């Protein structure tokens, strides 16, 4: 007897009438039209069942702090960093944990079951590090939280920055972060990349750096990051986040850079909601979009994922933990409007993000964790278009969340009142 049998499902790759058999928290079988005895049966009614969403780039120490102690007036990255600096002395572990836990609830409701969060290590107290390590422990039964040691104020620029970051890693933070474009000079930025990659190699840890989050076409730390990844044999374990300066770089230089990133096995995370909000702020008109070169990187074989980055914090007052909203913005900003492009944007918040994360047991194949989402949509394109309701969210075979289908009641003159779905049923 199976624990759970989902039947009549459409999968992201287009297969229809598929059954997913679940036993002991894992997928036992994925077959067309299978019927078998099960404790629980779920008729997907031809709707999309996808592996859960993964956010490869977030800041959980700052989330839901919007307005504390004031709102970012200019809307720039630099005012956001200054504002975070004003908020830090006011932070308490209790309030930070409460906000992070609330965000994780939102995430689960949206089918987002794995989040890589940067945590600021600049403050020697490491208050945020301890708080998020506690959150990681508390949410572990239902959400995988991975932490990146992130020296927000610059690992070299901050007195004691290297020591603070090492102590965060000693406490159990999973990934080495960095912010080379925020160091005082280009030379210091490059030195920070080398130092942090060497530290990661020594400790056998992955690397995920905020890299070139700038409109300055000469901010080229991604080149150093790729070089160091190759030199130290870190292929497949290194991620460059944001890489927005690539938007403004000279095309000839980029034609040399992209193959280097691909050869070095470096992944790239774009953050469409934040990049379109924060970049181009020093421009008059025309204003640059600022997001990195997503389709070109993908065409080179680079693993590109999309992150949410911020939700209601000093940098961004919007957001709800909805990775379909992230994909929706991503496809607009990158102009990835072909059918293939839209599907690639869905992958960017699911399979590609899981690869950045290094998530084991991810996917819809026999042997994978039975962690998936039933969406009120017939395929990934419709899911993004509608930011579809997450009708059911399962993790390791257990139902974690459900949302009723979106419906509307219409009262139109000359016609009887009707209530129905806003999309055609399959
Ligand atoms: Fe970030």
Coordinates of C-alpha atoms in Angstrom, one line a residue, residues 215-397:
X215 CA 26.2 49.6 -13.2
X216 CA 30.0 50.2 -13.5
X217 CA 31.1 48.3 -16.6
X218 CA 34.6 48.1 -15.2
X219 CA 33.5 46.2 -12.1
X220 CA 34.9 42.9 -13.2
X221 CA 35.2 40.8 -10.1
X222 CA 33.3 38.0 -11.7
X223 CA 36.4 37.4 -13.8
X224 CA 38.5 37.0 -10.7
X225 CA 35.9 34.8 -9.1
X226 CA 35.8 32.5 -12.2
X227 CA 39.7 32.4 -12.3
X228 CA 40.0 31.5 -8.6
X229 CA 37.2 28.9 -8.9
X230 CA 39.3 27.2 -11.7
X231 CA 42.7 27.7 -10.0
X232 CA 41.4 26.1 -6.7
X233 CA 39.4 23.3 -8.3
X234 CA 36.1 24.7 -7.0
X235 CA 34.2 24.0 -10.2
X236 CA 30.4 23.5 -9.5
X237 CA 30.7 25.0 -6.0
X238 CA 30.9 28.7 -6.8
X239 CA 28.1 31.2 -7.5
X240 CA 28.3 34.8 -8.6
X241 CA 25.2 36.6 -7.4
X242 CA 23.8 39.7 -9.2
X243 CA 26.6 40.3 -11.7
X244 CA 24.7 43.4 -12.8
X245 CA 27.7 45.2 -14.2
X246 CA 27.7 42.6 -17.0
X247 CA 24.7 44.4 -18.4
X248 CA 26.8 47.5 -19.0
X249 CA 30.1 45.8 -20.1
X250 CA 31.6 46.1 -23.5
X251 CA 30.4 43.3 -25.8
X252 CA 33.9 42.3 -26.8
X253 CA 35.0 41.9 -23.2
X254 CA 31.8 39.8 -22.5
X255 CA 32.6 37.5 -25.4
X256 CA 35.8 36.6 -23.6
X257 CA 34.2 36.5 -20.1
X258 CA 31.3 34.2 -20.7
X259 CA 33.4 31.2 -21.8
X260 CA 35.6 31.7 -18.7
X261 CA 32.5 31.6 -16.4
X262 CA 31.3 28.4 -18.2
X263 CA 34.7 26.7 -18.1
X264 CA 35.1 27.5 -14.4
X265 CA 31.7 25.9 -13.7
X266 CA 30.6 29.1 -11.9
X267 CA 26.8 29.5 -11.5
X268 CA 25.1 32.9 -11.7
X269 CA 22.1 34.1 -9.8
X270 CA 20.1 37.1 -11.1
X271 CA 17.6 38.8 -8.8
X272 CA 15.2 40.4 -11.3
X273 CA 12.9 42.2 -8.8
X274 CA 15.8 43.9 -7.1
X275 CA 18.0 44.4 -10.1
X276 CA 15.3 46.3 -12.0
X277 CA 14.6 48.3 -8.9
X278 CA 18.1 49.2 -7.8
X279 CA 20.1 49.4 -11.0
X280 CA 20.2 52.4 -13.4
X281 CA 19.5 54.8 -10.5
X282 CA 22.4 57.0 -11.5
X283 CA 21.1 57.2 -15.1
X284 CA 18.9 60.0 -16.4
X285 CA 17.4 58.7 -19.6
X286 CA 17.7 56.1 -21.1
X287 CA 17.8 54.1 -17.8
X288 CA 19.6 50.8 -17.9
X289 CA 17.7 47.7 -16.8
X290 CA 20.9 46.5 -15.1
X291 CA 20.1 42.7 -14.8
X292 CA 22.9 40.4 -15.9
X293 CA 22.9 38.8 -19.3
X294 CA 20.6 35.8 -18.5
X295 CA 19.9 34.3 -22.0
X296 CA 23.5 34.7 -23.2
X297 CA 24.8 33.0 -20.0
X298 CA 22.3 30.2 -20.4
X299 CA 23.3 29.8 -24.1
X300 CA 26.9 29.3 -22.9
X301 CA 25.8 26.5 -20.7
X302 CA 26.1 28.5 -17.4
X303 CA 23.6 27.4 -14.7
X304 CA 21.6 30.6 -14.1
X305 CA 19.0 30.8 -11.4
X306 CA 16.7 33.6 -10.1
X307 CA 16.5 34.8 -6.5
X308 CA 14.1 36.9 -4.6
X309 CA 16.9 38.7 -2.7
X310 CA 14.6 41.0 -0.6
X311 CA 11.1 41.1 0.8
X312 CA 10.0 44.2 2.7
X313 CA 13.4 45.3 3.9
X314 CA 15.7 48.4 3.6
X315 CA 16.2 47.7 -0.1
X316 CA 12.7 46.7 -1.3
X317 CA 9.2 47.3 0.1
X318 CA 7.4 44.7 -2.0
X319 CA 7.4 40.9 -2.3
X320 CA 5.6 37.9 -0.7
X321 CA 7.9 34.9 -1.1
X322 CA 6.4 34.1 -4.5
X323 CA 9.1 32.7 -6.8
X324 CA 6.6 32.8 -9.7
X325 CA 6.6 36.6 -9.3
X326 CA 10.4 36.5 -9.5
X327 CA 10.2 34.4 -12.7
X328 CA 7.5 36.7 -14.1
X329 CA 9.8 39.8 -13.6
X330 CA 12.8 37.9 -14.9
X331 CA 11.3 37.0 -18.2
X332 CA 10.2 40.6 -18.7
X333 CA 13.5 42.2 -17.9
X334 CA 15.5 39.6 -19.9
X335 CA 12.9 39.8 -22.7
X336 CA 12.7 35.9 -22.5
X337 CA 9.2 35.9 -24.0
X338 CA 9.6 32.9 -26.3
X339 CA 7.9 29.6 -25.1
X340 CA 11.4 28.2 -24.5
X341 CA 12.5 31.4 -22.7
X342 CA 9.5 31.4 -20.3
X343 CA 10.1 27.7 -19.5
X344 CA 13.8 28.6 -18.8
X345 CA 12.5 31.2 -16.4
X346 CA 10.5 28.5 -14.6
X347 CA 13.6 26.4 -14.4
X348 CA 15.5 29.4 -12.9
X349 CA 13.3 29.2 -9.8
X350 CA 13.1 25.4 -9.6
X351 CA 15.8 23.0 -11.0
X352 CA 18.5 25.6 -11.7
X353 CA 18.1 27.1 -8.3
X354 CA 18.3 23.6 -6.7
X355 CA 21.6 23.1 -8.5
X356 CA 23.0 26.3 -7.1
X357 CA 21.9 25.2 -3.7
X358 CA 23.3 21.7 -4.1
X359 CA 20.0 20.2 -3.0
X360 CA 20.0 16.5 -2.8
X361 CA 16.9 14.4 -3.7
X362 CA 15.4 17.3 -5.7
X363 CA 13.1 16.5 -8.7
X364 CA 10.2 14.5 -9.9
X365 CA 11.9 11.1 -10.5
X366 CA 11.9 7.8 -8.7
X367 CA 14.2 8.1 -5.6
X368 CA 13.8 11.9 -5.2
X369 CA 12.1 13.4 -2.1
X370 CA 8.3 13.6 -2.5
X371 CA 8.4 17.4 -2.2
X372 CA 6.2 19.0 -4.8
X373 CA 3.5 21.5 -5.5
X374 CA 0.2 21.2 -7.3
X375 CA -0.5 24.5 -9.1
X376 CA -3.7 26.0 -10.5
X377 CA -2.2 26.0 -14.0
X378 CA -1.9 23.6 -16.8
X379 CA 1.8 24.2 -17.6
X380 CA 4.8 26.3 -16.4
X381 CA 4.0 29.1 -18.8
X382 CA 0.5 29.5 -17.4
X383 CA 1.9 29.1 -13.9
X384 CA 4.1 32.2 -14.4
X385 CA 1.4 34.2 -16.2
X386 CA -1.1 33.7 -13.4
X387 CA 1.4 33.5 -10.5
X388 CA -0.8 30.4 -10.0
X389 CA -2.3 29.4 -6.6
X390 CA -0.4 26.6 -4.8
X391 CA -3.3 24.3 -4.3
X392 CA -1.3 21.7 -2.4
X393 CA 2.3 21.8 -1.1
X394 CA 3.9 18.5 -0.1
X395 CA 7.3 17.9 1.5
X396 CA 8.6 14.3 1.8
X397 CA 5.1 13.1 1.2

